[in-house]
XYZ file of C-alpha atoms in Angstrom:
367
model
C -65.423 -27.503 9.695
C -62.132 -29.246 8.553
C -60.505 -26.064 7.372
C -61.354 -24.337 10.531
C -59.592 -26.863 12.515
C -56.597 -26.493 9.966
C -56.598 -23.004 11.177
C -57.365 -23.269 14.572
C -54.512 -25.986 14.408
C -52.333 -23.263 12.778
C -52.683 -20.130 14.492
C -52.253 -22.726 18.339
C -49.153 -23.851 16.755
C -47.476 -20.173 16.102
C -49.291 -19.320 19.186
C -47.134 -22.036 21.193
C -44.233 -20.678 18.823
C -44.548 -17.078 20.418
C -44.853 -18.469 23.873
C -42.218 -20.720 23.971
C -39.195 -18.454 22.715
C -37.797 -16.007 24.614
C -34.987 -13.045 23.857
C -32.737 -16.076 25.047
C -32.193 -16.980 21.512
C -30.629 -13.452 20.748
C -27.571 -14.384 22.684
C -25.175 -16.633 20.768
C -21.769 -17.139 22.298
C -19.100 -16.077 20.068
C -17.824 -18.183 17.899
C -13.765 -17.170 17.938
C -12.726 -13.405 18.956
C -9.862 -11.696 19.308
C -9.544 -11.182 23.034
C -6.344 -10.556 25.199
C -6.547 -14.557 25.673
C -6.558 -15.518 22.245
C -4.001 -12.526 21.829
C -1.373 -13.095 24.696
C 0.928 -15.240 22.993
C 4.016 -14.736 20.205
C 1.585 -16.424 17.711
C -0.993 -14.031 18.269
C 0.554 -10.798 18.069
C 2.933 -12.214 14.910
C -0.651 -13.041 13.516
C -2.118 -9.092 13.934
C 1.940 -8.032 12.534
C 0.777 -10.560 9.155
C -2.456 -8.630 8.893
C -0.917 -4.983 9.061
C 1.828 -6.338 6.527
C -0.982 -7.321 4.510
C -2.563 -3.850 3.848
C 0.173 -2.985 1.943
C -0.782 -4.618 -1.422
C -3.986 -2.068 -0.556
C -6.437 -5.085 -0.474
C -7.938 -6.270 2.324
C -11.708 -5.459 4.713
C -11.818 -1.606 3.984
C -9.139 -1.508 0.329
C -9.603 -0.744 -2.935
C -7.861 -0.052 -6.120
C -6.760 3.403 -4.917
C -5.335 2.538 -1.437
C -2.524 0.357 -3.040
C 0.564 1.693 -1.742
C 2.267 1.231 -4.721
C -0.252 4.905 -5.255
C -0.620 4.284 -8.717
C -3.684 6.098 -8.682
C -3.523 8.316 -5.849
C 0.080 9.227 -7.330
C 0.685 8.242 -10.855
C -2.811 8.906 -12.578
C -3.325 12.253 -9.576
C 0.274 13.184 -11.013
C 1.510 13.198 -15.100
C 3.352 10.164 -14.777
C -0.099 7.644 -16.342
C -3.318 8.276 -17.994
C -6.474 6.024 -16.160
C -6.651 4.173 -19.235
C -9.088 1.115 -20.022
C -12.707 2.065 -21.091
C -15.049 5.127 -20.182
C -17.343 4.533 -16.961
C -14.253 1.604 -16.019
C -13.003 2.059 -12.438
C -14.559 5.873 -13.252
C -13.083 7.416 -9.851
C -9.819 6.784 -11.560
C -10.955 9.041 -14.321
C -12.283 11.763 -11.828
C -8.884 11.934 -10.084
C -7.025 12.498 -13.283
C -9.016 15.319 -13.991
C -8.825 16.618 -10.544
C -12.644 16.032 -9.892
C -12.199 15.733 -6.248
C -15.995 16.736 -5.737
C -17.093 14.012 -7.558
C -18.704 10.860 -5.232
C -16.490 8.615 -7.062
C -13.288 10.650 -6.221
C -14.383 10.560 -2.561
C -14.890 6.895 -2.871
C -11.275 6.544 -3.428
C -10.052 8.584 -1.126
C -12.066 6.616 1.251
C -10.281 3.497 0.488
C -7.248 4.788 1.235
C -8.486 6.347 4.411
C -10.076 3.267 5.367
C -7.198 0.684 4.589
C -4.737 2.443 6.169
C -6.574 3.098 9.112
C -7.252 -0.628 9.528
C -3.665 -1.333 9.109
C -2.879 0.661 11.728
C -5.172 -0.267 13.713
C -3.789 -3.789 14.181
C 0.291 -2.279 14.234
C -1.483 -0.964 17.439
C -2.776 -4.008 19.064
C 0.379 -5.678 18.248
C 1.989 -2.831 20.450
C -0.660 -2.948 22.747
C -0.381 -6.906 23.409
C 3.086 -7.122 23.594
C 2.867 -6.224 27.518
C 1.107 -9.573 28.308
C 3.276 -11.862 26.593
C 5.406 -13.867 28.462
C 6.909 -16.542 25.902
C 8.765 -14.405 24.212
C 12.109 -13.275 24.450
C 13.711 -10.222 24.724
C 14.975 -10.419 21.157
C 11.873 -10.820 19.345
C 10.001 -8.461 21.249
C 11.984 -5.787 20.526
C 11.735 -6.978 16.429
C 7.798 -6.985 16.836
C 7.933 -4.002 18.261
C 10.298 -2.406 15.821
C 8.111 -3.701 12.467
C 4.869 -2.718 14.094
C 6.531 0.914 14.770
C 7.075 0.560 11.184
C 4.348 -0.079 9.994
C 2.254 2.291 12.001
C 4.941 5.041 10.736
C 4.074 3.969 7.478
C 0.909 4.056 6.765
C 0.495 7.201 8.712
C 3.072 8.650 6.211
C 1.069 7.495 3.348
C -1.905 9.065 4.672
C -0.429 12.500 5.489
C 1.289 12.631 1.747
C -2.897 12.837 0.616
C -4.316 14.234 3.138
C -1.973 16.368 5.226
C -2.990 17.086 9.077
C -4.762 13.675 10.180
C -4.922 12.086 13.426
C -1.567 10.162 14.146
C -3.293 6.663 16.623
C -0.890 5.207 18.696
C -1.884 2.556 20.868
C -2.695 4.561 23.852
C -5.545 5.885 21.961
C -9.140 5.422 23.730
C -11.435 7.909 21.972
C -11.248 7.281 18.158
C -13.034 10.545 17.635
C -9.565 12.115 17.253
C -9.681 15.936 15.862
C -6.748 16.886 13.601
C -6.172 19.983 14.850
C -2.746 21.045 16.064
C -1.313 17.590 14.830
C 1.717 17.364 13.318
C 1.632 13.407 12.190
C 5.595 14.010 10.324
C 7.106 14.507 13.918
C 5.022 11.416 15.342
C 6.375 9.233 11.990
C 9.866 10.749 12.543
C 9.506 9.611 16.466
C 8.234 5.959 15.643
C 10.794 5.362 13.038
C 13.423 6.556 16.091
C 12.306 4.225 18.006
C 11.987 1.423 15.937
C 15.081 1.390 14.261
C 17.712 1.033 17.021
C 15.491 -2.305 17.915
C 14.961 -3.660 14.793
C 17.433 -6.225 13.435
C 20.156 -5.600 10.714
C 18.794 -8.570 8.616
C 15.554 -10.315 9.623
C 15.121 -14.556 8.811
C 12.339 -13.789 6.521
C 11.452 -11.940 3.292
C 9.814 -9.239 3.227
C 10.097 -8.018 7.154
C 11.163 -4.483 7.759
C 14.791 -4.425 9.139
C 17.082 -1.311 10.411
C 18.290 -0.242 6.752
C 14.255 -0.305 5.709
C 13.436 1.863 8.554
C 16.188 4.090 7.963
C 15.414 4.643 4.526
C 12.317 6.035 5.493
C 13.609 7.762 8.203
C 15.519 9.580 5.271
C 12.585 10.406 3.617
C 10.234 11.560 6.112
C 12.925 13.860 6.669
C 13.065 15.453 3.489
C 9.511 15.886 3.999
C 10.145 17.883 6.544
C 12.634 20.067 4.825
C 15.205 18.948 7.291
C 17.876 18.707 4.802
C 21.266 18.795 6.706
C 19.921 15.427 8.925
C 18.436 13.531 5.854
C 21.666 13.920 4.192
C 23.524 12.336 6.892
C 20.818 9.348 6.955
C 21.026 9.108 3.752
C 24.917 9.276 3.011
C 24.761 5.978 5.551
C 22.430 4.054 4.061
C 24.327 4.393 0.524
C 27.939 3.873 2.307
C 26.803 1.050 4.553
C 23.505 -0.269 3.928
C 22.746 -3.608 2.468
C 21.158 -1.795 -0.840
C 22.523 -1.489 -4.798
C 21.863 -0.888 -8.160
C 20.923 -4.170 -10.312
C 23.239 -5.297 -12.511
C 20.748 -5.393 -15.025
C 18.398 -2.404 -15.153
C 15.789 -5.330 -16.043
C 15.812 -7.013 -12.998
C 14.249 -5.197 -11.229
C 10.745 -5.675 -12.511
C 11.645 -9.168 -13.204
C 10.113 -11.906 -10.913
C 13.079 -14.145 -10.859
C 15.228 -11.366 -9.675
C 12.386 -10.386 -6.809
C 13.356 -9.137 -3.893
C 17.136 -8.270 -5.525
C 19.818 -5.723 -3.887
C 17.462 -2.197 -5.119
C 14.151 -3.880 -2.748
C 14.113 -1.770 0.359
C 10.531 -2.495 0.832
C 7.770 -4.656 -1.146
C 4.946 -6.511 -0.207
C 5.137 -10.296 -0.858
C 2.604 -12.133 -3.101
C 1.026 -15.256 -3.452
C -0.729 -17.501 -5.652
C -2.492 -20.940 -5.575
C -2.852 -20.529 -1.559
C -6.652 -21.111 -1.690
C -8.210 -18.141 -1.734
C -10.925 -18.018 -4.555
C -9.403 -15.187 -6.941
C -6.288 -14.770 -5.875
C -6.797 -11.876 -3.781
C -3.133 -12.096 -2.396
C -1.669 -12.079 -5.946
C -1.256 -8.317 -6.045
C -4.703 -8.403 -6.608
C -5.329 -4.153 -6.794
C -2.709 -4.329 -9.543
C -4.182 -6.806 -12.075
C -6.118 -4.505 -14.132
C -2.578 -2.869 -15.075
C -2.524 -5.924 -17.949
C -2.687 -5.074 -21.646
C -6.266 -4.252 -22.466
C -8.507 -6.743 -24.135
C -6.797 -8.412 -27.186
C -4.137 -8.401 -25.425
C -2.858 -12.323 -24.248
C -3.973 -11.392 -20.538
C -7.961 -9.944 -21.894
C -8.133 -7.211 -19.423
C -8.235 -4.546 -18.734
C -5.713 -1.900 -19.559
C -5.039 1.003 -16.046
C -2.244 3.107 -15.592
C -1.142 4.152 -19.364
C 2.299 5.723 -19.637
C 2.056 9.154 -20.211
C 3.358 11.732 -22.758
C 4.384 13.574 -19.946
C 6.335 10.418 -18.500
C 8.031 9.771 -21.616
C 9.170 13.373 -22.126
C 11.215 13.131 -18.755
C 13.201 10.723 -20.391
C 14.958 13.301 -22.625
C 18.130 14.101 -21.336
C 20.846 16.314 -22.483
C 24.545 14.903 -24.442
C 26.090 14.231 -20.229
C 23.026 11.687 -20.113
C 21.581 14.275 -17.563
C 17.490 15.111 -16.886
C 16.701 18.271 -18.717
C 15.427 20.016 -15.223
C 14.591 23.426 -16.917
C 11.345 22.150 -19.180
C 12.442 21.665 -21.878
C 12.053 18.358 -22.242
C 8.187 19.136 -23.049
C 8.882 21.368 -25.942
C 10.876 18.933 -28.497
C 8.873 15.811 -29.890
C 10.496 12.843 -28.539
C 11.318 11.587 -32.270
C 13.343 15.252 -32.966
C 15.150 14.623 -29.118
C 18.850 14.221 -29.498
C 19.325 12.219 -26.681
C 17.399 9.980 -24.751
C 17.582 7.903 -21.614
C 17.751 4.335 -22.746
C 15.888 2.989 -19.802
C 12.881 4.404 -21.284
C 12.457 1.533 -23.470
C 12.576 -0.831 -20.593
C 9.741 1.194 -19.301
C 7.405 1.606 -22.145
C 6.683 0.486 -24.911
C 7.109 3.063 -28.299
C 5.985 2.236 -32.086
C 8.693 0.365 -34.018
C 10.957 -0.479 -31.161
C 11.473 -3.781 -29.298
C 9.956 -3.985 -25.987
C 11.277 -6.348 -23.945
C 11.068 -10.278 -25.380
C 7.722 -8.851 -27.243
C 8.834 -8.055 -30.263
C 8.492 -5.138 -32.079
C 5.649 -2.753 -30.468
C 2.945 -1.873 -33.603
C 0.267 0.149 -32.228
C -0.374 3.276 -34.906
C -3.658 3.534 -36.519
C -2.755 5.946 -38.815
């Protein structure tokens, strides 16, 4: 009798359970959202501007290894320039890629990061746009500079994509249905139209590091228009931005890899990194480009992407003016038997009995 009033006791207490909760406890009020409210103010739009900016290390929600910017994947390893280094089965849709294995999962994988980062990133350069209208703290001045670096941005990374993928959908933030077909799109004339717009109201020189200004914007102005095979107009652009812009050769070919010289006169664009800002792993310390270290037994114990290439060193041969040898020959002669060579190359990678860098001498023959 005492352990059927245990379960009697039981099954009236889930029964009370069942009759006392109702679909009331589905509904939980949010928490913090990003609403027009929380949005309609400098600080809030400046806040969305951070979080596009921040896509272009390639990490972030939707990133990966292959949506950095810097493309040395989806450029470098695609291209001759690296091999995917490290181990077999190691980051493997880097390996697919370099073999041109686009059919592969893992290949797709990567081409969904990039899809996907990119996407987000312009996603927020278009509520940034979007929110602008219901400011009313900020002046005239400023908006226009939000507006120019979110034009930008948007310009950007829809540039980025179209350099993979060719036709995609080009969002801007009038944009409703996100079901957007690709079809008659020409995304290079709606990058070339953003980056009109934006430049004439960006600034010349902007207070901080690492924001866009009116030379930036130009400079890819000048590209996309090479893209387009509009050569007399890119000339022009680009004949300004070497006779008046802000940008020059290091003095000090060095430099320009070198962290105390960051952000020095040949910086038209980079991403800014950060360390020891609490987040657990350092995921804003150009975190998609770690694995670039030395592999193991190396000082840094990992991991050893993005090898220099035969093919990369070859195209440092260069003929007795100091000139690229543009005809192909530069892959027929061993680099030991080439008469002349660019000396940047050994600023760039390392070669077997020659000083690299503050190293020492590099060693790494077998045979």
């Amino acid at each position: 009798m005492k352990n059927i009033s245990i379960r009697h006791g039981i099954i009236a207490v889930y029964s009370l359970m069942l009759l006392g909760c109702s679909e009331d406890f589905l509904e939980k009020p949010n928490q913090g959202n990003l609403d027009a409210v929380t949005l309609a103010n400098q600080d809030g739009v400046e806040g969305l501007l951070i979080a596009a900016y921040a896509n272009l290390d390639g990490f972030g929600r939707t990133g990966g290894a292959a949506s950095a910017t810097s493309n040395f994947i989806m450029g470098g390893v695609a291209s001759d320039d690296a091999y995917k280094g490290s181990g077999p089965g190691d980051m493997q849709y880097s390996a697919d890629i370099e073999l041109y294995q686009w059919s592969t999962g893992n290949a797709a994988n990567a081409m969904n990061e990039k899809w996907s980062n990119h996407y987000d990133a312009i996603r927020n350069t278009n509520m940034v746009i979007s929110n602008l209208d219901n400011i009313e703290d900020v002046s005239k001045e400023n908006e226009d500079r939000i507006k120019g670096e979110a034009l930008f941005l948007r310009a950007f990374y829809h540039f980025e994509l179209y350099k993979i993928f060719g036709n995609i959908p080009y969002y801007t933030e009038g944009d409703l249905d996100f079901k957007k077909s690709n079809l008659n799109q020409n995304p290079l004339v709606r990058v070339i139209e953003d980056l009109e717009t934006a430049i004439p109201i960006l600034p010349i020189v902007q207070a901080n590091i690492g924001r866009v200004n009116r030379w930036t914007a130009k400079a890819l102005f000048g590209k996309a228009l090479i893209y387009q095979q509009n050569w007399d107009r890119a000339l022009t652009v680009l004949k300004d931005i070497v006779s008046n812009g802000p940008f020059e050769l290091e003095e000090n070919f060095h430099y320009a890899f070198d962290v105390e010289h960051q952000n020095g006169p040949e910086t038209i664009l980079a991403f800014q990194a950060s360390v020891n800002d609490g987040t657990t792993a350092g995921q804003n310390g150009n975190y998609m480009e770690r694995g670039l270290f030395p592999h193991s037994g190396s000082p840094f114990g990992c991991c050893g992407f993005y090898q220099p290439s035969q093919n990369l060193v070859n195209a440092f041969k260069v003929d007795a003016d100091g000139l690229p040898l543009l005809d192909g020959s530069n892959n027929n002669v061993d680099l030991g038997n080439a008469d002349f060579v660019d000396p940047r190359l050994d600023w760039t990678v390392g070669r077997d009995s020659v000083p690299f860098l503050d190293w020492g001498l590099l060693l790494t023959r077998l045979d």
